[in-house]
Every structure is written in C-alpha cells, then in structure tokens.
Amino acid sequence: MSEHFDVHGGARLVGEVEVVGAKNSVLKLMAAALLAEGTTTITNCPQILDVPLMADVLRSVGCEVELDGDVTRITTPSQLSHRADSPAMGKLRASVCVLGPLVGRLRQAVVALPGGDAIGSRPLDMHQNGLRKLGATSSIEHGCVVAEADNLRGSQIWLDFPSVGATENILMASVLAEGTTVIDNAAREPEIIDVCTMLTEMGAKIEGAGTSTLTVEGVERLHPTEHRVIGDRIVGATWAFAAAMTRGDITVTGVDPHHLDLVLEKLRLAGADVTTYDGKGFRVVQDVRPQAVDFVTLPYPGFATDLQPFAVALSSVSEGTSMITENVYEARFRFIEEMVRLGADARTDGHHAVVRGVDKLSSAPVWASDIRAGAGLVLAGLCAEGVTEVWDVFHIDRGYPYFVENLNRLGARIERVTTDPERAITEEQS
C-alpha cells in the first residue's frame, strides 16, 4: 500500500497551532539515556515515525522502551550490547547518535551506517576523528562504524565544520571520559543546548552550551533523569511560512520565538506582520502578496538548511526575484525539480538558486525526497490551482505529527489517500 496527499489549492490558513517536542532533539535525548543505568523519562515527545524507529534501535542494544503518547520511558540495563545493527538504522539518519554513548559507556561500539533523508552526503569523518582524539580507534567495516578504546581521555578537539551530529557524538562520549575535553567550533543549535541540559541533569559537567566552545569535565557515572523536550523550531517555522505563503494569520505556540529570530525577520522583510510572545510563541499575519527576499543557509544562528525548501516555496509565489544560497547540503536543491512541476520559475547554478515569483502555481503530481521537501510541497500545493498530489508522504510523517489534521483545522483541504499499487495497475490495464 502507498499513500499520497491530495492538496486542494486556494486556502487561506487562519487559526492557532501548537508545536510539540523537537524531532532533532528527542532522538538524541533518547540516545543519551544509554549513558545511565535505570529508567529515563522524556516528555513532550513528538508522535512521529522516527521516535518508534529510534526505540527499535535502543531495544536492539538491550533497552526496554515504552512509548506512551508524548512520554517515552527508556530503561537501560547494567549490561548493554555494543552492537547497534537494527534494521531501523537504515531508515533513520539520527540513529548514528548512539555511537558516542556506546563508546562512552562501554568503550566499544559497532553501529550500522544510518539511512534517512536524501539531501546529500553527510560523512562521519568528524565523528570518528573526535573519538580518535579521545583515545578510541575507529573505522568503517562491513557497513558499520567500529570503535573501541581501552580508555577514554579528555582532549582538545577542533571541528572543521560545526556539525550537529559530530558535536553530539563527541559530547556524549566525553562526559564519561577521564579529564577535560574541549570541543572547539562546536554546533550552537538549541537542540545541542537541550542535550547538554539533559546530560547535566544526569550528572554531567558541561560548560559553554550554546557557544562555539564546549568544555566537559568527565565524571565516573551518570544517573537517569526526567526531561522535557524543547519545542520544534523547524515545525514552528513551517507554520510561519505557511501563513506567509497563503496570506494567512497563524498563531504558533509551544516554541521559543528567539530560536527563530532570523526566520521571523525574513518574513517581516517579505511583508508579514510578526508578533512574538516571549518564550511562548508568535503570530504571523500576511495580508498581501509576499515580497521577494534572499536566503543563505548557514549553521545556527544562521538560516537553517532544513528551512531551505520553504524559502524556495515562498519565493515561488512572491513578487520579485529571490537568490537562495545553500551552504550545507548540496542535494537540497532536488526540491526545485518538483517545484518546477508546479509551475515555479526557478533555476539552479551550483550552490545558488534564482527564483522568480509567479502569480499562482499549478497543480501536478510531485514527490517528496525528504521531510522538509515534503512539507514544502504541501504548502506549495495550497498556493496552486487545482489538486496537487504529493507522494512519498512517509517522509512527512517522520517529522510532523498530525500534519494533515493541523492543516485542515487551519482551513486547508487535504486528504490522505491510500492506494493499492496492484489494484491501480489492474484498473489501468482494464
């Protein structure tokens, strides 16, 4: 069976939507639970496909995982397996974040190379180099990352790029290492701060969260804790773009607007009226056609690469010409091929895309290549004449809880359609 969305164009989205826990945080917090024996409870978890996939990964190394609505309970035994090679690894990019905790706790790990979104190469060189600095050996063998250490000792580690995944893996390995570890050019994302907060609640000694330098004093052991996941800024930004694209009026709660300062400023430049509620949410009102704005993706606090599809989609219906520069993942511009199917006037040249806004897009069948591309195509479909079919929507389900339901409550008309491929072929032949 396969599923697609039928997206009816012409809707103006109005209303309020609540954002739950961040996908890019909860999966790493679940991995961090491996560092302490006992039961760790994580609340405000998003009900998305990636959470049960990560639960399967943790079960494969010996944990008991209970998923109860927005609460996840992870019971980590005293004796863990060092082999994380669950079939779920191939469906989940974030599964590689168990590497650091396993090396930190067990001094060894065999972790299957991860799968996930098709947005370009994301090599593990920095992850491995960081572990080697801590005293481990690391190599790729038979489709797995293999790491082992007699002991882990603190070290000065410089990252060539502020990689979120590398920062997290090195951080989680170093909290149980001997001595002091300093990670320079570390990622600064709010999700990194969230991981540091939970690790500190577990007994880790970390300074510099939210800056480019993390200093970790190793401790002998950690203890389980209860932690609430921060709101998902990428989902929050999705609703902000939805308001701007459909000339709507959306209030977003459950996310810190300061995590979206640059995004909201871009929407102001596009002509939106933006109101923020300190620490609680924001409102975006767009009464007229958006104005063209340029976007450049950069590590936080720059414009997130995850939001590039929405920048392209907004530019496609704006008045004027936008330049969009992608500096993080080279394959993100695959999204533009699908936007052209919808009538967008867009051209790419290396890391740059030029998008000339059109009055209205036109419906067509399109395919999601990753989570954010899928959501971006749905928003574009809302701005298109006719009914747009968005396929491979399992990507969207990996990152957005109740996406269709929330859109319909805001005034959209979207249906999830389940198709039996064999039946469709038979009917076509007849």
GROMACS .gro file of C-alpha atoms in nm:
model
  430
    1MET     CA    1   0.000   0.000   0.000
    2SER     CA    2   0.119   0.354  -0.074
    3GLU     CA    3  -0.011   0.688   0.042
    4HIS     CA    4  -0.027   1.036  -0.101
    5PHE     CA    5  -0.188   1.366  -0.008
    6ASP     CA    6  -0.448   1.539  -0.225
    7VAL     CA    7  -0.386   1.909  -0.160
    8HIS     CA    8  -0.658   2.146  -0.277
    9GLY     CA    9  -0.527   2.489  -0.371
   10GLY     CA   10  -0.666   2.829  -0.274
   11ALA     CA   11  -0.685   2.801   0.104
   12ARG     CA   12  -0.601   3.088   0.339
   13LEU     CA   13  -0.475   2.940   0.665
   14VAL     CA   14  -0.611   3.101   0.981
   15GLY     CA   15  -0.601   2.987   1.343
   16GLU     CA   16  -0.371   2.856   1.615
   17VAL     CA   17  -0.141   2.555   1.612
   18GLU     CA   18   0.067   2.406   1.893
   19VAL     CA   19   0.420   2.281   1.834
   20VAL     CA   20   0.540   1.979   2.032
   21GLY     CA   21   0.889   1.846   2.102
   22ALA     CA   22   1.171   1.883   1.851
   23LYS     CA   23   1.248   1.587   1.626
   24ASN     CA   24   1.611   1.698   1.606
   25SER     CA   25   1.633   1.687   1.985
   26VAL     CA   26   1.422   1.393   2.104
   27LEU     CA   27   1.614   1.128   1.909
   28LYS     CA   28   1.945   1.243   2.059
   29LEU     CA   29   1.794   1.259   2.408
   30MET     CA   30   1.677   0.900   2.367
   31ALA     CA   31   2.032   0.801   2.274
   32ALA     CA   32   2.170   0.986   2.577
   33ALA     CA   33   1.963   0.757   2.800
   34LEU     CA   34   2.216   0.482   2.714
   35LEU     CA   35   2.470   0.658   2.936
   36ALA     CA   36   2.296   0.576   3.265
   37GLU     CA   37   2.158   0.253   3.412
   38GLY     CA   38   1.794   0.283   3.512
   39THR     CA   39   1.480   0.446   3.371
   40THR     CA   40   1.499   0.783   3.198
   41THR     CA   41   1.169   0.959   3.119
   42ILE     CA   42   1.142   1.204   2.829
   43THR     CA   43   0.826   1.415   2.798
   44ASN     CA   44   0.682   1.636   2.523
   45CYS     CA   45   0.792   1.380   2.265
   46PRO     CA   46   0.653   1.430   1.914
   47GLN     CA   47   0.438   1.143   1.787
   48ILE     CA   48   0.629   1.093   1.463
   49LEU     CA   49   0.759   0.783   1.286
   50ASP     CA   50   1.121   0.845   1.384
   51VAL     CA   51   1.055   0.800   1.758
   52PRO     CA   52   0.946   0.433   1.736
   53LEU     CA   53   1.232   0.374   1.493
   54MET     CA   54   1.480   0.506   1.749
   55ALA     CA   55   1.304   0.296   2.013
   56ASP     CA   56   1.379  -0.011   1.800
   57VAL     CA   57   1.745   0.092   1.780
   58LEU     CA   58   1.763   0.119   2.160
   59ARG     CA   59   1.588  -0.215   2.204
   60SER     CA   60   1.847  -0.375   1.977
   61VAL     CA   61   2.119  -0.297   2.234
   62GLY     CA   62   1.915  -0.423   2.530
   63CYS     CA   63   1.695  -0.136   2.648
   64GLU     CA   64   1.328  -0.157   2.733
   65VAL     CA   65   1.139   0.131   2.571
   66GLU     CA   66   0.779   0.232   2.647
   67LEU     CA   67   0.606   0.483   2.421
   68ASP     CA   68   0.304   0.634   2.594
   69GLY     CA   69   0.165   0.927   2.395
   70ASP     CA   70   0.409   1.214   2.435
   71VAL     CA   71   0.604   1.032   2.709
   72THR     CA   72   0.894   0.796   2.637
   73ARG     CA   73   1.043   0.579   2.912
   74ILE     CA   74   1.377   0.412   2.848
   75THR     CA   75   1.508   0.152   3.090
   76THR     CA   76   1.878   0.095   3.033
   77PRO     CA   77   2.022  -0.226   3.182
   78SER     CA   78   2.356  -0.264   3.356
   79GLN     CA   79   2.474  -0.484   3.070
   80LEU     CA   80   2.427  -0.330   2.725
   81SER     CA   81   2.516  -0.477   2.389
   82HIS     CA   82   2.769  -0.272   2.195
   83ARG     CA   83   2.619  -0.375   1.859
   84ALA     CA   84   2.356  -0.138   1.719
   85ASP     CA   85   2.264  -0.300   1.390
   86SER     CA   86   1.883  -0.298   1.399
   87PRO     CA   87   1.706  -0.278   1.059
   88ALA     CA   88   1.571   0.056   1.184
   89MET     CA   89   1.922   0.201   1.147
   90GLY     CA   90   1.879   0.205   0.770
   91LYS     CA   91   1.567   0.421   0.794
   92LEU     CA   92   1.693   0.679   1.038
   93ARG     CA   93   1.984   0.920   0.995
   94ALA     CA   94   1.988   1.017   1.362
   95SER     CA   95   2.050   0.654   1.464
   96VAL     CA   96   2.424   0.720   1.438
   97CYS     CA   97   2.395   0.926   1.758
   98VAL     CA   98   2.410   0.603   1.962
   99LEU     CA   99   2.779   0.579   1.866
  100GLY     CA  100   2.902   0.832   2.123
  101PRO     CA  101   2.701   0.696   2.418
  102LEU     CA  102   2.802   0.335   2.347
  103VAL     CA  103   3.171   0.424   2.323
  104GLY     CA  104   3.143   0.640   2.635
  105ARG     CA  105   2.964   0.375   2.842
  106LEU     CA  106   3.111   0.051   2.704
  107ARG     CA  107   3.436   0.168   2.541
  108GLN     CA  108   3.329  -0.011   2.224
  109ALA     CA  109   3.060   0.011   1.959
  110VAL     CA  110   2.957  -0.143   1.629
  111VAL     CA  111   2.697   0.086   1.473
  112ALA     CA  112   2.535   0.023   1.134
  113LEU     CA  113   2.570   0.311   0.891
  114PRO     CA  114   2.249   0.513   0.903
  115GLY     CA  115   1.988   0.588   0.639
  116GLY     CA  116   1.741   0.877   0.630
  117ASP     CA  117   1.678   1.172   0.402
  118ALA     CA  118   1.824   1.204   0.053
  119ILE     CA  119   1.969   1.552   0.095
  120GLY     CA  120   2.335   1.489   0.015
  121SER     CA  121   2.643   1.336   0.170
  122ARG     CA  122   2.685   1.354   0.547
  123PRO     CA  123   3.015   1.181   0.614
  124LEU     CA  124   3.113   1.056   0.958
  125ASP     CA  125   3.476   1.171   0.940
  126MET     CA  126   3.439   1.431   1.215
  127HIS     CA  127   3.257   1.182   1.442
  128GLN     CA  128   3.540   0.932   1.401
  129ASN     CA  129   3.820   1.187   1.434
  130GLY     CA  130   3.668   1.315   1.757
  131LEU     CA  131   3.655   0.965   1.904
  132ARG     CA  132   4.016   0.908   1.799
  133LYS     CA  133   4.116   1.226   1.983
  134LEU     CA  134   3.957   1.076   2.293
  135GLY     CA  135   4.172   0.764   2.254
  136ALA     CA  136   3.948   0.530   2.056
  137THR     CA  137   4.017   0.353   1.730
  138SER     CA  138   3.750   0.393   1.464
  139SER     CA  139   3.696   0.252   1.117
  140ILE     CA  140   3.423   0.156   0.870
  141GLU     CA  141   3.391  -0.221   0.832
  142HIS     CA  142   3.118  -0.423   0.658
  143GLY     CA  143   2.875  -0.131   0.657
  144CYS     CA  144   2.931  -0.042   1.023
  145VAL     CA  145   3.124   0.216   1.223
  146VAL     CA  146   3.351   0.015   1.454
  147ALA     CA  147   3.506   0.193   1.752
  148GLU     CA  148   3.700   0.064   2.053
  149ALA     CA  149   3.909   0.208   2.333
  150ASP     CA  150   4.095   0.073   2.636
  151ASN     CA  151   4.026   0.406   2.798
  152LEU     CA  152   3.891   0.747   2.703
  153ARG     CA  153   4.085   1.059   2.799
  154GLY     CA  154   3.984   1.420   2.758
  155SER     CA  155   4.133   1.609   2.467
  156GLN     CA  156   4.125   1.935   2.272
  157ILE     CA  157   3.906   1.871   1.966
  158TRP     CA  158   3.857   2.111   1.676
  159LEU     CA  159   3.571   2.052   1.433
  160ASP     CA  160   3.631   2.160   1.073
  161PHE     CA  161   3.259   2.242   1.050
  162PRO     CA  162   3.010   2.296   1.335
  163SER     CA  163   2.838   1.963   1.270
  164VAL     CA  164   2.543   1.895   1.498
  165GLY     CA  165   2.583   1.517   1.480
  166ALA     CA  166   2.958   1.520   1.540
  167THR     CA  167   2.922   1.763   1.831
  168GLU     CA  168   2.659   1.538   1.992
  169ASN     CA  169   2.853   1.214   1.950
  170ILE     CA  170   3.180   1.359   2.080
  171LEU     CA  171   2.996   1.530   2.367
  172MET     CA  172   2.819   1.208   2.475
  173ALA     CA  173   3.141   1.007   2.458
  174SER     CA  174   3.338   1.265   2.656
  175VAL     CA  175   3.105   1.300   2.957
  176LEU     CA  176   3.237   0.964   3.090
  177ALA     CA  177   3.598   1.015   2.978
  178GLU     CA  178   3.884   1.090   3.217
  179GLY     CA  179   3.984   1.454   3.243
  180THR     CA  180   3.876   1.759   3.044
  181THR     CA  181   3.753   1.768   2.686
  182VAL     CA  182   3.723   2.093   2.493
  183ILE     CA  183   3.523   2.091   2.169
  184ASP     CA  184   3.601   2.397   1.957
  185ASN     CA  185   3.382   2.514   1.668
  186ALA     CA  186   3.100   2.314   1.824
  187ALA     CA  187   2.745   2.340   1.693
  188ARG     CA  188   2.534   2.600   1.872
  189GLU     CA  189   2.180   2.486   1.786
  190PRO     CA  190   1.906   2.497   2.053
  191GLU     CA  191   1.889   2.118   2.022
  192ILE     CA  192   2.255   2.097   2.134
  193ILE     CA  193   2.166   2.306   2.437
  194ASP     CA  194   1.877   2.068   2.507
  195VAL     CA  195   2.111   1.767   2.501
  196CYS     CA  196   2.358   1.949   2.728
  197THR     CA  197   2.076   2.034   2.968
  198MET     CA  198   1.964   1.673   2.996
  199LEU     CA  199   2.320   1.543   3.034
  200THR     CA  200   2.376   1.799   3.313
  201GLU     CA  201   2.056   1.679   3.483
  202MET     CA  202   2.207   1.329   3.463
  203GLY     CA  203   2.520   1.446   3.646
  204ALA     CA  204   2.748   1.554   3.360
  205LYS     CA  205   2.969   1.863   3.397
  206ILE     CA  206   2.938   2.075   3.083
  207GLU     CA  207   3.009   2.444   3.026
  208GLY     CA  208   2.955   2.660   2.719
  209ALA     CA  209   2.626   2.519   2.587
  210GLY     CA  210   2.503   2.749   2.313
  211THR     CA  211   2.853   2.878   2.235
  212SER     CA  212   3.113   2.753   1.989
  213THR     CA  213   3.327   2.606   2.272
  214LEU     CA  214   3.206   2.321   2.492
  215THR     CA  215   3.411   2.223   2.797
  216VAL     CA  216   3.338   1.884   2.952
  217GLU     CA  217   3.476   1.755   3.281
  218GLY     CA  218   3.446   1.378   3.274
  219VAL     CA  219   3.261   1.202   3.556
  220GLU     CA  220   3.261   0.837   3.663
  221ARG     CA  221   2.890   0.771   3.613
  222LEU     CA  222   2.559   0.933   3.526
  223HIS     CA  223   2.212   0.872   3.665
  224PRO     CA  224   1.872   0.861   3.492
  225THR     CA  225   1.650   1.169   3.489
  226GLU     CA  226   1.321   1.313   3.364
  227HIS     CA  227   1.348   1.575   3.092
  228ARG     CA  228   1.108   1.777   2.874
  229VAL     CA  229   1.199   1.820   2.506
  230ILE     CA  230   1.217   2.176   2.374
  231GLY     CA  231   0.964   2.287   2.112
  232ASP     CA  232   1.044   2.212   1.748
  233ARG     CA  233   1.165   2.534   1.587
  234ILE     CA  234   1.164   2.379   1.238
  235VAL     CA  235   0.798   2.281   1.268
  236GLY     CA  236   0.723   2.624   1.413
  237ALA     CA  237   0.893   2.789   1.117
  238THR     CA  238   0.693   2.567   0.880
  239TRP     CA  239   0.370   2.719   1.012
  240ALA     CA  240   0.522   3.066   0.986
  241PHE     CA  241   0.596   3.011   0.617
  242ALA     CA  242   0.250   2.861   0.571
  243ALA     CA  243   0.095   3.185   0.696
  244ALA     CA  244   0.311   3.397   0.466
  245MET     CA  245   0.253   3.181   0.156
  246THR     CA  246  -0.125   3.155   0.192
  247ARG     CA  247  -0.166   3.519   0.304
  248GLY     CA  248  -0.297   3.383   0.628
  249ASP     CA  249  -0.299   3.452   1.000
  250ILE     CA  250  -0.144   3.179   1.220
  251THR     CA  251  -0.053   3.186   1.588
  252VAL     CA  252   0.211   2.929   1.685
  253THR     CA  253   0.255   2.817   2.047
  254GLY     CA  254   0.493   2.576   2.220
  255VAL     CA  255   0.817   2.707   2.070
  256ASP     CA  256   1.062   2.977   2.177
  257PRO     CA  257   1.045   3.254   1.911
  258HIS     CA  258   1.405   3.352   1.988
  259HIS     CA  259   1.510   3.025   1.824
  260LEU     CA  260   1.358   3.170   1.504
  261ASP     CA  261   1.478   3.530   1.519
  262LEU     CA  262   1.631   3.526   1.170
  263VAL     CA  263   1.338   3.338   1.015
  264LEU     CA  264   1.081   3.580   1.154
  265GLU     CA  265   1.292   3.877   1.042
  266LYS     CA  266   1.299   3.736   0.687
  267LEU     CA  267   0.920   3.708   0.693
  268ARG     CA  268   0.893   4.067   0.813
  269LEU     CA  269   1.103   4.171   0.513
  270ALA     CA  270   0.861   3.973   0.295
  271GLY     CA  271   0.579   4.190   0.427
  272ALA     CA  272   0.440   3.987   0.716
  273ASP     CA  273   0.325   4.136   1.043
  274VAL     CA  274   0.504   3.930   1.311
  275THR     CA  275   0.430   3.940   1.683
  276THR     CA  276   0.635   3.738   1.931
  277TYR     CA  277   0.535   3.618   2.279
  278ASP     CA  278   0.847   3.581   2.491
  279GLY     CA  279   0.936   3.214   2.527
  280LYS     CA  280   0.586   3.101   2.428
  281GLY     CA  281   0.527   3.151   2.057
  282PHE     CA  282   0.448   3.401   1.783
  283ARG     CA  283   0.188   3.518   1.531
  284VAL     CA  284   0.240   3.573   1.158
  285VAL     CA  285  -0.014   3.772   0.953
  286GLN     CA  286   0.030   3.821   0.577
  287ASP     CA  287  -0.242   4.027   0.410
  288VAL     CA  288  -0.081   4.092   0.071
  289ARG     CA  289   0.140   3.906  -0.174
  290PRO     CA  290   0.484   3.846  -0.018
  291GLN     CA  291   0.785   4.041  -0.143
  292ALA     CA  292   1.095   3.858  -0.267
  293VAL     CA  293   1.368   3.804  -0.006
  294ASP     CA  294   1.715   3.646  -0.039
  295PHE     CA  295   1.812   3.349   0.180
  296VAL     CA  296   2.152   3.196   0.270
  297THR     CA  297   2.166   2.871   0.468
  298LEU     CA  298   2.429   2.855   0.744
  299PRO     CA  299   2.478   2.674   1.075
  300TYR     CA  300   2.283   2.819   1.368
  301PRO     CA  301   2.222   3.104   1.435
  302GLY     CA  302   2.209   3.135   1.056
  303PHE     CA  303   1.913   3.033   0.840
  304ALA     CA  304   1.869   2.657   0.882
  305THR     CA  305   1.923   2.431   0.582
  306ASP     CA  306   1.610   2.242   0.693
  307LEU     CA  307   1.409   2.553   0.604
  308GLN     CA  308   1.553   2.599   0.255
  309PRO     CA  309   1.258   2.423   0.082
  310PHE     CA  310   1.020   2.670   0.247
  311ALA     CA  311   1.235   2.961   0.134
  312VAL     CA  312   1.214   2.829  -0.223
  313ALA     CA  313   0.839   2.772  -0.196
  314LEU     CA  314   0.776   3.121  -0.055
  315SER     CA  315   0.996   3.279  -0.323
  316SER     CA  316   0.799   3.094  -0.592
  317VAL     CA  317   0.483   3.288  -0.509
  318SER     CA  318   0.645   3.618  -0.406
  319GLU     CA  319   0.662   3.940  -0.605
  320GLY     CA  320   1.012   3.980  -0.749
  321THR     CA  321   1.325   3.763  -0.773
  322SER     CA  322   1.499   3.583  -0.486
  323MET     CA  323   1.851   3.439  -0.462
  324ILE     CA  324   1.878   3.132  -0.240
  325THR     CA  325   2.223   3.000  -0.146
  326GLU     CA  326   2.268   2.651   0.001
  327ASN     CA  327   2.590   2.613   0.200
  328VAL     CA  328   2.522   2.295   0.398
  329TYR     CA  329   2.370   2.007   0.195
  330GLU     CA  330   2.426   2.003  -0.178
  331ALA     CA  331   2.126   1.786  -0.268
  332ARG     CA  332   1.865   2.011  -0.104
  333PHE     CA  333   1.803   2.173  -0.445
  334ARG     CA  334   1.643   1.848  -0.566
  335PHE     CA  335   1.331   2.010  -0.422
  336ILE     CA  336   1.336   2.267  -0.702
  337GLU     CA  337   1.279   1.998  -0.965
  338GLU     CA  338   0.944   1.923  -0.801
  339MET     CA  339   0.859   2.291  -0.766
  340VAL     CA  340   0.910   2.336  -1.140
  341ARG     CA  341   0.642   2.069  -1.192
  342LEU     CA  342   0.410   2.305  -1.007
  343GLY     CA  343   0.496   2.595  -1.237
  344ALA     CA  344   0.769   2.763  -1.035
  345ASP     CA  345   1.019   2.975  -1.230
  346ALA     CA  346   1.343   2.856  -1.072
  347ARG     CA  347   1.698   2.785  -1.192
  348THR     CA  348   1.997   2.643  -1.007
  349ASP     CA  349   2.367   2.703  -1.055
  350GLY     CA  350   2.588   2.515  -0.810
  351HIS     CA  351   2.509   2.637  -0.459
  352HIS     CA  352   2.271   2.906  -0.582
  353ALA     CA  353   1.912   2.915  -0.700
  354VAL     CA  354   1.734   3.206  -0.864
  355VAL     CA  355   1.357   3.203  -0.815
  356ARG     CA  356   1.126   3.446  -0.994
  357GLY     CA  357   0.788   3.462  -0.830
  358VAL     CA  358   0.473   3.379  -1.026
  359ASP     CA  359   0.115   3.488  -0.957
  360LYS     CA  360  -0.006   3.134  -0.898
  361LEU     CA  361   0.132   2.783  -0.916
  362SER     CA  362  -0.049   2.499  -1.097
  363SER     CA  363  -0.128   2.153  -0.962
  364ALA     CA  364   0.072   1.844  -1.060
  365PRO     CA  365   0.187   1.513  -0.908
  366VAL     CA  366   0.507   1.570  -0.705
  367TRP     CA  367   0.734   1.350  -0.491
  368ALA     CA  368   0.888   1.425  -0.151
  369SER     CA  369   1.259   1.344  -0.126
  370ASP     CA  370   1.290   1.427   0.245
  371ILE     CA  371   1.087   1.551   0.541
  372ARG     CA  372   1.109   1.924   0.475
  373ALA     CA  373   1.079   1.891   0.098
  374GLY     CA  374   0.755   1.701   0.151
  375ALA     CA  375   0.611   1.967   0.380
  376GLY     CA  376   0.726   2.239   0.141
  377LEU     CA  377   0.544   2.072  -0.149
  378VAL     CA  378   0.224   2.058   0.055
  379LEU     CA  379   0.247   2.433   0.125
  380ALA     CA  380   0.315   2.496  -0.243
  381GLY     CA  381   0.011   2.286  -0.330
  382LEU     CA  382  -0.202   2.517  -0.115
  383CYS     CA  383  -0.093   2.801  -0.347
  384ALA     CA  384  -0.163   2.611  -0.670
  385GLU     CA  385  -0.471   2.595  -0.889
  386GLY     CA  386  -0.641   2.256  -0.873
  387VAL     CA  387  -0.548   1.949  -0.668
  388THR     CA  388  -0.181   1.864  -0.615
  389GLU     CA  389  -0.084   1.504  -0.540
  390VAL     CA  390   0.213   1.482  -0.302
  391TRP     CA  391   0.367   1.132  -0.298
  392ASP     CA  392   0.612   0.956  -0.062
  393VAL     CA  393   0.443   1.124   0.233
  394PHE     CA  394   0.604   0.881   0.477
  395HIS     CA  395   0.887   1.136   0.482
  396ILE     CA  396   0.648   1.399   0.619
  397ASP     CA  397   0.518   1.157   0.882
  398ARG     CA  398   0.876   1.118   1.007
  399GLY     CA  399   0.889   1.483   1.113
  400TYR     CA  400   0.538   1.627   1.153
  401PRO     CA  401   0.281   1.489   1.399
  402TYR     CA  402  -0.081   1.531   1.282
  403PHE     CA  403   0.028   1.739   0.983
  404VAL     CA  404  -0.288   1.688   0.777
  405GLU     CA  405  -0.514   1.733   1.079
  406ASN     CA  406  -0.346   2.059   1.178
  407LEU     CA  407  -0.364   2.196   0.824
  408ASN     CA  408  -0.732   2.111   0.792
  409ARG     CA  409  -0.806   2.280   1.126
  410LEU     CA  410  -0.639   2.593   0.989
  411GLY     CA  411  -0.868   2.592   0.687
  412ALA     CA  412  -0.684   2.380   0.432
  413ARG     CA  413  -0.844   2.094   0.244
  414ILE     CA  414  -0.610   1.796   0.236
  415GLU     CA  415  -0.688   1.426   0.221
  416ARG     CA  416  -0.461   1.132   0.287
  417VAL     CA  417  -0.526   0.876   0.012
  418THR     CA  418  -0.420   0.512   0.042
  419THR     CA  419  -0.359   0.330  -0.285
  420ASP     CA  420  -0.313  -0.040  -0.354
  421PRO     CA  421  -0.048  -0.039  -0.631
  422GLU     CA  422  -0.158  -0.377  -0.770
  423ARG     CA  423  -0.519  -0.264  -0.789
  424ALA     CA  424  -0.417   0.060  -0.960
  425ILE     CA  425  -0.218  -0.133  -1.224
  426THR     CA  426  -0.511  -0.372  -1.284
  427GLU     CA  427  -0.757  -0.084  -1.329
  428GLU     CA  428  -0.521   0.096  -1.565
  429GLN     CA  429  -0.480  -0.219  -1.778
  430SER     CA  430  -0.856  -0.277  -1.793
   0.00000   0.00000   0.00000
